[in-house]
Coordinates of C-alpha atoms and ligand atoms in Angstrom, one line a residue:
M94 CA -5.4 -14.5 -6.7
K95 CA -6.5 -11.5 -8.7
I96 CA -4.7 -8.4 -7.6
L97 CA -5.7 -4.8 -8.3
I98 CA -3.0 -2.0 -8.0
V99 CA -4.4 1.5 -7.7
G100 CA -2.5 4.3 -9.4
S101 CA -0.7 5.3 -12.6
G102 CA 2.9 6.2 -11.7
G103 CA 6.3 4.7 -11.6
R104 CA 5.6 3.2 -8.2
E105 CA 2.5 1.4 -9.5
H106 CA 4.4 0.1 -12.5
A107 CA 7.1 -1.3 -10.3
L108 CA 4.5 -2.9 -7.9
A109 CA 2.5 -4.4 -10.8
W110 CA 5.7 -5.7 -12.5
K111 CA 6.7 -7.4 -9.2
A112 CA 3.2 -8.7 -8.3
A113 CA 2.9 -10.2 -11.8
Q114 CA 6.0 -12.3 -11.1
S115 CA 4.2 -14.0 -8.2
P116 CA 3.0 -17.6 -8.7
L117 CA 0.1 -16.6 -6.5
A118 CA -1.2 -14.0 -8.9
S119 CA -3.5 -15.1 -11.6
E120 CA -3.7 -11.6 -13.1
V121 CA -2.7 -8.1 -12.0
L122 CA -5.1 -5.2 -12.8
V123 CA -3.9 -1.6 -12.7
A124 CA -6.3 1.3 -12.4
P125 CA -5.8 3.4 -14.4
G126 CA -2.1 2.4 -15.1
N127 CA 0.0 3.8 -17.9
A128 CA 1.6 2.8 -21.2
G129 CA 4.2 0.8 -19.3
T130 CA 1.8 -1.3 -17.3
A131 CA -0.3 -1.8 -20.5
R132 CA 2.8 -3.6 -22.0
E133 CA 3.6 -5.7 -19.0
P134 CA 2.9 -9.5 -19.2
R135 CA 0.0 -10.7 -17.0
V136 CA -1.0 -7.1 -16.3
R137 CA -4.1 -5.3 -17.6
N138 CA -5.0 -1.7 -17.3
C139 CA -8.6 -0.7 -16.3
P140 CA -9.8 2.8 -17.1
V141 CA -10.8 3.9 -13.6
E142 CA -9.1 6.9 -11.9
A143 CA -7.2 6.3 -8.6
T144 CA -9.4 8.7 -6.8
D145 CA -12.7 7.3 -8.1
I146 CA -13.4 5.1 -5.0
P147 CA -17.0 4.0 -6.1
G148 CA -15.6 3.2 -9.5
L149 CA -12.8 1.1 -8.0
I150 CA -15.2 -0.8 -5.7
A151 CA -17.4 -1.6 -8.8
L152 CA -14.3 -2.7 -10.6
A153 CA -13.1 -4.9 -7.8
R154 CA -16.5 -6.5 -7.5
R155 CA -16.9 -7.0 -11.3
E156 CA -13.5 -8.5 -11.7
R157 CA -13.6 -10.6 -8.5
V158 CA -10.4 -9.0 -7.2
N159 CA -9.0 -10.8 -4.2
L160 CA -6.7 -8.0 -2.9
T161 CA -6.3 -4.3 -3.8
I162 CA -3.0 -2.6 -3.1
V163 CA -3.1 1.2 -3.1
G164 CA -0.1 3.2 -4.5
P165 CA -0.8 6.9 -4.0
E166 CA -1.7 8.8 -0.9
A167 CA -4.8 10.7 -2.2
P168 CA -7.2 7.7 -2.2
L169 CA -5.8 6.5 1.2
V170 CA -6.4 9.9 2.7
A171 CA -9.8 10.0 1.1
G172 CA -10.8 6.7 2.8
I173 CA -10.4 4.1 0.2
V174 CA -9.6 1.4 2.7
D175 CA -12.6 2.3 4.9
R176 CA -14.9 2.1 1.8
F177 CA -13.5 -1.2 0.6
T178 CA -13.8 -2.7 4.0
E179 CA -17.4 -1.6 4.3
A180 CA -18.0 -3.3 0.9
G181 CA -16.4 -6.5 2.2
L182 CA -13.4 -6.2 -0.1
A183 CA -9.7 -6.7 1.0
C184 CA -7.6 -3.5 0.5
L185 CA -4.1 -3.1 1.8
G186 CA -3.5 0.3 3.3
P187 CA -4.2 2.5 6.4
T188 CA -7.7 3.9 7.1
A189 CA -8.3 7.5 6.4
S190 CA -7.9 8.3 10.1
A191 CA -4.4 6.6 10.2
A192 CA -3.4 8.1 6.8
R193 CA -3.6 11.6 8.5
L194 CA 0.1 10.8 9.3
E195 CA 0.7 11.9 5.7
G196 CA -2.4 13.9 5.0
S197 CA -1.8 16.5 7.7
K198 CA 1.7 17.6 8.6
S199 CA 0.5 19.3 11.8
F200 CA -1.2 16.0 12.8
A201 CA 2.1 14.1 12.1
K202 CA 4.1 16.7 14.1
E203 CA 1.7 16.5 17.1
F204 CA 1.8 12.7 17.0
L205 CA 5.7 12.8 16.9
A206 CA 5.9 15.2 19.8
R207 CA 3.3 13.3 21.8
H208 CA 5.2 10.0 21.4
R209 CA 8.7 11.6 21.8
I210 CA 9.8 10.5 18.4
P211 CA 12.7 12.6 17.2
T212 CA 11.8 15.3 14.7
A213 CA 12.6 19.0 14.0
R214 CA 11.2 21.7 16.3
Y215 CA 8.1 23.3 14.8
E216 CA 5.2 25.6 15.2
T217 CA 1.8 25.6 13.3
F218 CA 0.2 28.7 11.9
T219 CA -3.0 29.8 10.1
D220 CA -2.3 33.5 10.4
L221 CA 0.4 35.3 8.5
A222 CA 1.0 38.0 11.1
A223 CA 1.7 35.2 13.7
A224 CA 4.0 33.4 11.3
T225 CA 5.9 36.6 10.5
R226 CA 6.3 37.4 14.2
Y227 CA 7.6 33.8 14.8
L228 CA 10.1 34.0 11.9
N229 CA 11.3 37.5 13.1
E230 CA 11.8 36.2 16.7
H231 CA 13.5 33.0 15.6
P232 CA 16.4 33.8 13.3
G233 CA 18.0 30.8 11.7
A234 CA 17.2 28.5 8.8
H235 CA 13.6 27.3 8.4
V236 CA 11.5 25.0 6.3
V237 CA 7.9 26.0 5.5
K238 CA 5.3 23.3 4.8
A239 CA 1.8 23.3 3.6
D240 CA -0.3 21.2 6.1
G241 CA -2.2 19.2 3.5
L242 CA -1.3 17.1 0.4
A243 CA 0.6 19.0 -2.3
S244 CA 2.3 16.1 -4.3
G245 CA 5.6 16.7 -2.6
K246 CA 5.7 20.4 -3.8
G247 CA 4.3 22.0 -0.6
V248 CA 7.7 22.2 1.1
V249 CA 10.1 25.2 0.9
V250 CA 13.5 24.8 2.4
A251 CA 14.1 28.5 2.8
E252 CA 17.6 29.9 2.2
D253 CA 16.9 32.9 4.5
Q254 CA 14.3 34.7 6.5
K255 CA 13.0 36.6 3.4
A256 CA 12.4 33.3 1.5
A257 CA 10.7 31.8 4.6
L258 CA 8.4 34.8 4.9
A259 CA 7.6 34.7 1.1
A260 CA 6.8 31.0 1.3
A261 CA 4.5 31.4 4.4
A262 CA 2.7 34.3 2.7
S263 CA 2.2 32.5 -0.5
M264 CA 0.9 29.3 1.1
L265 CA -1.4 31.1 3.6
G266 CA -2.5 33.2 0.6
G267 CA -3.8 30.2 -1.2
E268 CA -1.0 28.8 -3.4
F269 CA -2.0 25.2 -2.5
G270 CA -5.6 26.0 -1.8
E271 CA -7.0 24.4 1.3
A272 CA -3.8 22.3 1.8
G273 CA -1.9 25.5 2.7
R274 CA -4.5 27.3 4.8
R275 CA -2.5 25.9 7.7
I276 CA 1.3 25.7 7.6
V277 CA 4.1 24.2 9.7
I278 CA 7.3 26.1 10.1
E279 CA 10.1 24.0 11.4
E280 CA 13.8 24.2 12.0
R281 CA 16.0 23.2 9.1
L282 CA 18.0 20.1 9.9
L283 CA 21.3 19.3 8.4
G284 CA 22.4 15.8 7.4
V285 CA 22.0 13.1 4.9
E286 CA 18.4 11.9 4.1
A287 CA 17.2 8.3 4.0
S288 CA 13.9 6.6 3.4
F289 CA 12.8 3.8 5.7
I290 CA 9.8 1.9 4.5
V291 CA 8.1 -0.9 6.3
L292 CA 5.0 -3.1 5.7
A293 CA 3.0 -3.1 8.9
D294 CA 0.1 -5.0 10.4
G295 CA -0.5 -3.4 13.7
L296 CA 2.6 -3.9 15.8
D297 CA 4.1 -6.5 13.4
Y298 CA 6.2 -5.3 10.5
V299 CA 8.8 -6.1 8.0
A300 CA 11.4 -3.5 6.9
F301 CA 12.3 -3.1 3.2
P302 CA 15.9 -2.2 2.4
T303 CA 16.8 1.4 3.0
S304 CA 16.8 3.8 0.2
E305 CA 17.7 7.4 -0.6
D306 CA 15.8 9.8 -2.7
H307 CA 16.9 13.0 -4.5
K308 CA 14.2 15.6 -4.0
R309 CA 15.6 18.6 -5.8
R310 CA 15.2 18.9 -9.5
D311 CA 18.7 19.9 -10.5
D312 CA 22.2 18.4 -10.1
G313 CA 24.0 19.2 -6.8
D314 CA 20.7 19.3 -5.0
R315 CA 19.7 22.6 -6.5
G316 CA 16.4 23.9 -7.9
P317 CA 12.9 23.3 -6.6
N318 CA 11.7 20.3 -4.6
T319 CA 10.0 17.6 -6.6
G320 CA 8.3 14.3 -6.0
G321 CA 11.7 12.7 -6.4
M322 CA 14.2 12.7 -9.3
G323 CA 15.9 9.5 -8.6
A324 CA 16.6 7.0 -5.8
F325 CA 19.0 4.2 -4.9
S326 CA 19.0 1.4 -2.4
P327 CA 20.6 0.8 0.1
A328 CA 20.9 4.3 1.5
S329 CA 24.5 5.6 1.7
A330 CA 24.5 6.4 5.4
V331 CA 22.5 3.6 7.2
D332 CA 24.6 0.8 8.7
A333 CA 23.2 -2.1 10.8
G334 CA 23.6 -0.1 14.0
L335 CA 21.7 2.9 12.7
E336 CA 19.0 0.7 11.2
A337 CA 18.5 -0.8 14.7
T338 CA 18.2 2.7 16.1
I339 CA 15.6 3.7 13.5
R340 CA 13.5 0.7 14.3
A341 CA 13.7 1.1 18.0
R342 CA 13.4 4.9 18.2
I343 CA 11.1 5.7 15.2
I344 CA 9.3 2.8 13.6
E345 CA 8.3 0.8 16.7
P346 CA 7.2 3.8 18.8
T347 CA 5.2 5.0 15.8
L348 CA 3.3 1.7 15.5
R349 CA 2.8 1.6 19.2
G350 CA 1.6 5.2 19.2
L351 CA -0.9 4.5 16.4
K352 CA -2.2 1.4 18.3
A353 CA -2.5 3.5 21.5
G354 CA -4.5 6.0 19.4
G355 CA -6.9 3.3 18.3
H356 CA -5.4 2.7 14.9
H357 CA -4.6 -0.7 13.6
Y358 CA -2.1 0.5 11.0
Q359 CA -2.1 -1.9 8.1
G360 CA -0.1 -1.2 4.9
F361 CA 3.1 0.5 3.9
L362 CA 4.6 3.1 6.2
Y363 CA 7.3 5.4 5.0
A364 CA 9.5 7.4 7.3
G365 CA 11.5 10.2 5.5
L366 CA 14.5 10.7 7.8
M367 CA 17.3 13.2 8.2
L368 CA 20.3 11.5 9.6
T369 CA 21.7 14.4 11.7
A370 CA 24.8 14.5 13.9
D371 CA 22.4 14.0 16.9
G372 CA 20.8 10.9 15.4
P373 CA 17.9 10.2 12.9
R374 CA 15.0 12.7 12.8
V375 CA 11.6 12.2 11.1
L376 CA 11.1 14.7 8.3
E377 CA 7.8 13.3 7.2
F378 CA 5.6 10.2 7.2
N379 CA 4.0 8.8 4.1
C380 CA 1.2 6.2 4.4
R381 CA 2.3 4.4 1.2
F382 CA 5.4 3.2 -0.7
G383 CA 7.8 5.9 -2.0
D384 CA 8.1 7.0 -5.6
P385 CA 10.7 6.6 -7.0
E386 CA 12.1 4.5 -4.0
T387 CA 9.7 1.6 -4.9
Q388 CA 11.5 1.1 -8.3
P389 CA 15.0 0.2 -6.9
I390 CA 13.5 -1.6 -3.9
M391 CA 11.3 -3.8 -6.1
M392 CA 14.3 -4.7 -8.1
R393 CA 16.1 -5.8 -5.0
L394 CA 13.1 -7.6 -3.4
R395 CA 13.4 -11.4 -4.0
S396 CA 10.4 -12.2 -1.8
D397 CA 7.0 -12.6 -3.2
L398 CA 5.2 -9.2 -3.0
V399 CA 1.8 -10.8 -3.3
A400 CA 2.5 -13.2 -0.5
L401 CA 3.7 -10.4 1.7
A402 CA 0.7 -8.1 0.9
H403 CA -1.7 -10.9 1.5
A404 CA 0.0 -11.8 4.9
A405 CA -0.3 -8.1 5.9
A406 CA -3.9 -7.9 4.9
C407 CA -4.8 -11.1 6.8
G408 CA -2.9 -10.3 9.9
R409 CA -0.2 -12.9 9.4
L410 CA 2.9 -10.7 9.1
A411 CA 4.5 -11.9 12.3
D412 CA 6.3 -14.8 10.6
A413 CA 7.2 -13.0 7.4
A414 CA 10.9 -12.3 6.5
L415 CA 12.3 -10.6 3.4
D416 CA 14.7 -12.0 0.9
I417 CA 16.7 -9.1 -0.5
D418 CA 19.2 -9.1 -3.4
P419 CA 22.5 -7.9 -1.9
R420 CA 23.2 -5.9 -5.0
P421 CA 22.5 -2.2 -5.0
A422 CA 19.9 -0.7 -7.3
L423 CA 19.4 2.8 -8.7
C424 CA 16.6 4.6 -10.5
V425 CA 16.9 7.9 -12.5
V426 CA 13.7 9.8 -13.3
L427 CA 13.2 11.3 -16.8
A428 CA 10.9 14.3 -16.3
A429 CA 8.9 16.4 -18.8
P430 CA 10.2 19.8 -19.7
G431 CA 8.9 22.4 -17.2
Y432 CA 8.7 19.9 -14.3
P433 CA 7.7 20.5 -11.5
A434 CA 6.0 23.9 -11.9
A435 CA 4.4 23.5 -15.4
P436 CA 5.3 20.2 -17.1
R437 CA 4.6 20.1 -20.8
T438 CA 3.0 16.8 -21.7
G439 CA 2.4 15.2 -25.1
G440 CA 6.1 14.7 -26.1
V441 CA 6.9 11.5 -28.0
I442 CA 9.2 9.1 -26.2
Q443 CA 11.6 7.1 -28.4
G444 CA 13.9 4.2 -27.8
L445 CA 11.6 2.2 -25.5
D446 CA 11.6 -0.9 -27.6
R447 CA 15.3 -1.5 -27.3
E448 CA 16.0 -4.7 -25.2
D449 CA 18.4 -4.2 -22.3
P450 CA 18.5 -7.0 -19.8
A451 CA 20.6 -4.9 -17.4
T452 CA 17.9 -2.3 -16.8
K453 CA 14.1 -1.9 -16.5
V454 CA 12.3 1.1 -17.7
F455 CA 9.4 1.8 -15.4
H456 CA 6.8 4.2 -16.8
A457 CA 5.6 7.0 -14.5
G458 CA 3.6 9.4 -16.7
T459 CA 2.9 7.9 -20.1
R460 CA 0.1 7.0 -22.3
E461 CA -0.2 5.3 -25.7
A462 CA -1.7 7.0 -28.7
S463 CA -1.5 5.7 -32.3
G464 CA 1.2 3.2 -31.4
Q465 CA 3.4 5.9 -29.9
V466 CA 4.2 6.4 -26.2
L467 CA 3.6 10.0 -25.1
A468 CA 4.6 11.8 -21.9
S469 CA 1.4 12.5 -19.9
G470 CA 2.8 13.6 -16.5
G471 CA 5.5 15.5 -14.8
R472 CA 7.7 12.5 -14.1
V473 CA 7.7 10.4 -17.3
L474 CA 10.0 7.4 -16.8
G475 CA 12.2 5.8 -14.1
V476 CA 15.1 3.9 -15.6
T477 CA 16.2 1.4 -13.0
G478 CA 19.1 -1.1 -12.7
L479 CA 21.0 -3.4 -10.4
G480 CA 24.8 -3.6 -10.3
T481 CA 27.5 -5.4 -8.4
T482 CA 28.3 -1.9 -7.1
L483 CA 26.2 1.2 -7.0
E484 CA 28.6 2.7 -9.6
E485 CA 27.9 -0.3 -11.9
A486 CA 24.1 0.2 -11.5
R487 CA 24.6 3.9 -12.3
T488 CA 26.6 3.2 -15.4
R489 CA 23.9 0.8 -16.7
V490 CA 21.1 3.2 -16.0
Y491 CA 22.7 6.2 -17.6
R492 CA 23.7 4.1 -20.6
R493 CA 20.1 3.1 -21.0
L494 CA 18.9 6.7 -20.5
D495 CA 21.2 7.9 -23.3
T496 CA 19.2 5.7 -25.7
L497 CA 15.8 7.2 -24.8
T498 CA 14.6 10.5 -26.2
L499 CA 12.0 12.9 -25.1
D500 CA 12.1 16.4 -26.5
G501 CA 13.1 18.8 -23.7
G502 CA 13.1 15.9 -21.2
L503 CA 15.2 16.5 -18.1
Y504 CA 17.1 14.2 -15.7
R505 CA 19.7 14.6 -13.1
R506 CA 23.2 13.4 -14.0
D507 CA 24.3 12.9 -10.4
I508 CA 21.9 10.4 -8.9
G509 CA 23.8 8.1 -6.5
R510 CA 26.7 10.6 -6.3
R511 CA 26.3 12.2 -2.9
P512 CA 27.7 14.2 -1.3
Y513 CA 28.0 17.2 -3.6
G514 CA 28.7 19.9 -0.9
T515 CA 26.4 22.4 0.5
P516 CA 23.4 23.3 -1.7
S517 CA 23.1 27.0 -2.3
Ligands
LIG746 P1 8.7 16.5 3.4 O1 7.7 16.4 2.3 O2 8.3 17.0 4.7 O3 9.6 15.3 3.5 O4 9.8 17.5 2.8 C1 10.3 17.3 1.5 C2 11.8 17.5 1.5 O5 12.1 18.8 2.1 C3 12.6 16.5 2.4 O6 12.9 15.4 1.8 C4 13.8 17.3 2.7 O7 14.7 17.3 1.6 C5 13.3 18.7 2.9 N1 13.0 19.0 4.3 C6 11.8 18.8 4.9 N2 11.9 19.2 6.2 C7 13.1 19.5 6.4 C8 13.8 20.0 7.6 N3 13.2 20.2 8.8 N4 15.2 20.3 7.4 C9 15.8 20.2 6.2 N5 15.2 19.8 5.1 C10 13.9 19.4 5.2
LIG747 N1 10.0 10.0 -3.1 C1 9.3 10.6 -2.0 C2 8.0 10.2 -1.8 O1 7.5 9.2 -2.3 O2 7.3 10.9 -1.1

């Protein structure tokens, strides 16, 4: 089978790397890919942007692609699966209408409330005066979220009332354009976070191993929220009992609710959870795999990714089971200077050619020019490794990171070292 992976980040590099190991895959195309996917055996980059849906359809036809797997949310929310299906092409992912679970936070919150799936209390606003009144009448800690897509940056965990008001004013004032014309203000939950990702086909699903992301840019969970600075698997606080609760109280009611709403949800579904003293609560849904969670999860996945994706796309997931490496895996992201507000791209990355069987360097935002690899995005690399223990995986990953250089590049030193105490 010829596989097409849509996207250019660390997640897509990890998916392409894993798909290329499948005996079922004759070749893996990545559109547009990055310098890392360009160097991967049995993988070929194709210069079509991830949001160019007509261009991707033309590519899939020209190359006789058998199955397309979509990495990022933007093409899913824009309807790539609907367009591919109309064109008679197999594309794994939810339709635009189902992808609203990620594309609109107010849609997701209403869905959660309607199906009594545990989540934070919330209100939706389009008007600053009403948002201000609400914040004044509800003292306490709040989180302010732009309704639409904002690459993981449209969420402000406000330290106090003043910060919540400022965030609401800035979003409603156009900071994120249309995505912030509507905002969700919700209660701030306390606990440890976990990512729970499944591959679904209607009501059938397989659950990938749990993982834990580090959203804040700086050590000790400080600094601005980002797309994710590092992740490890399994999550620190999810035992078998809690996993059963997450399936029964969150994943299964979500799939049932989608079906009841007329959506046959096919593809990856990611529940971002806060594990509170009162049980797990949904912070967000994503209609795709996580980034950087994909990197450690793909290192632990022994099953054939292509067989799984094909089974989901053909409605044959009921009999699927996952084979997972029991060893933990950890990924640390190297980001460009200025990330996330204003990443400076163009820096040369050195040290990539060094062989290290203990780790894998997934590229996230890189491009090749005159034989050099340059930073081309906010998140640049995701160094990932397995270990007998999480600590061993950490040591391997940080040792590898120390051999890579990017002028001004930044990475957290404490990935996998929770808890750090209360963020301030
Ligand atoms: P989201 O994109 O909605 O997952 O939000 C991004 C990050 O903001 C989450 O991973 C959490 O770290 C934080 N966050 C979101 N909602 C809440 C909440 N209600 N309480 C505490 N932290 C939150
Ligand atoms: N790492 C968080 C996300 O993929 O949304």
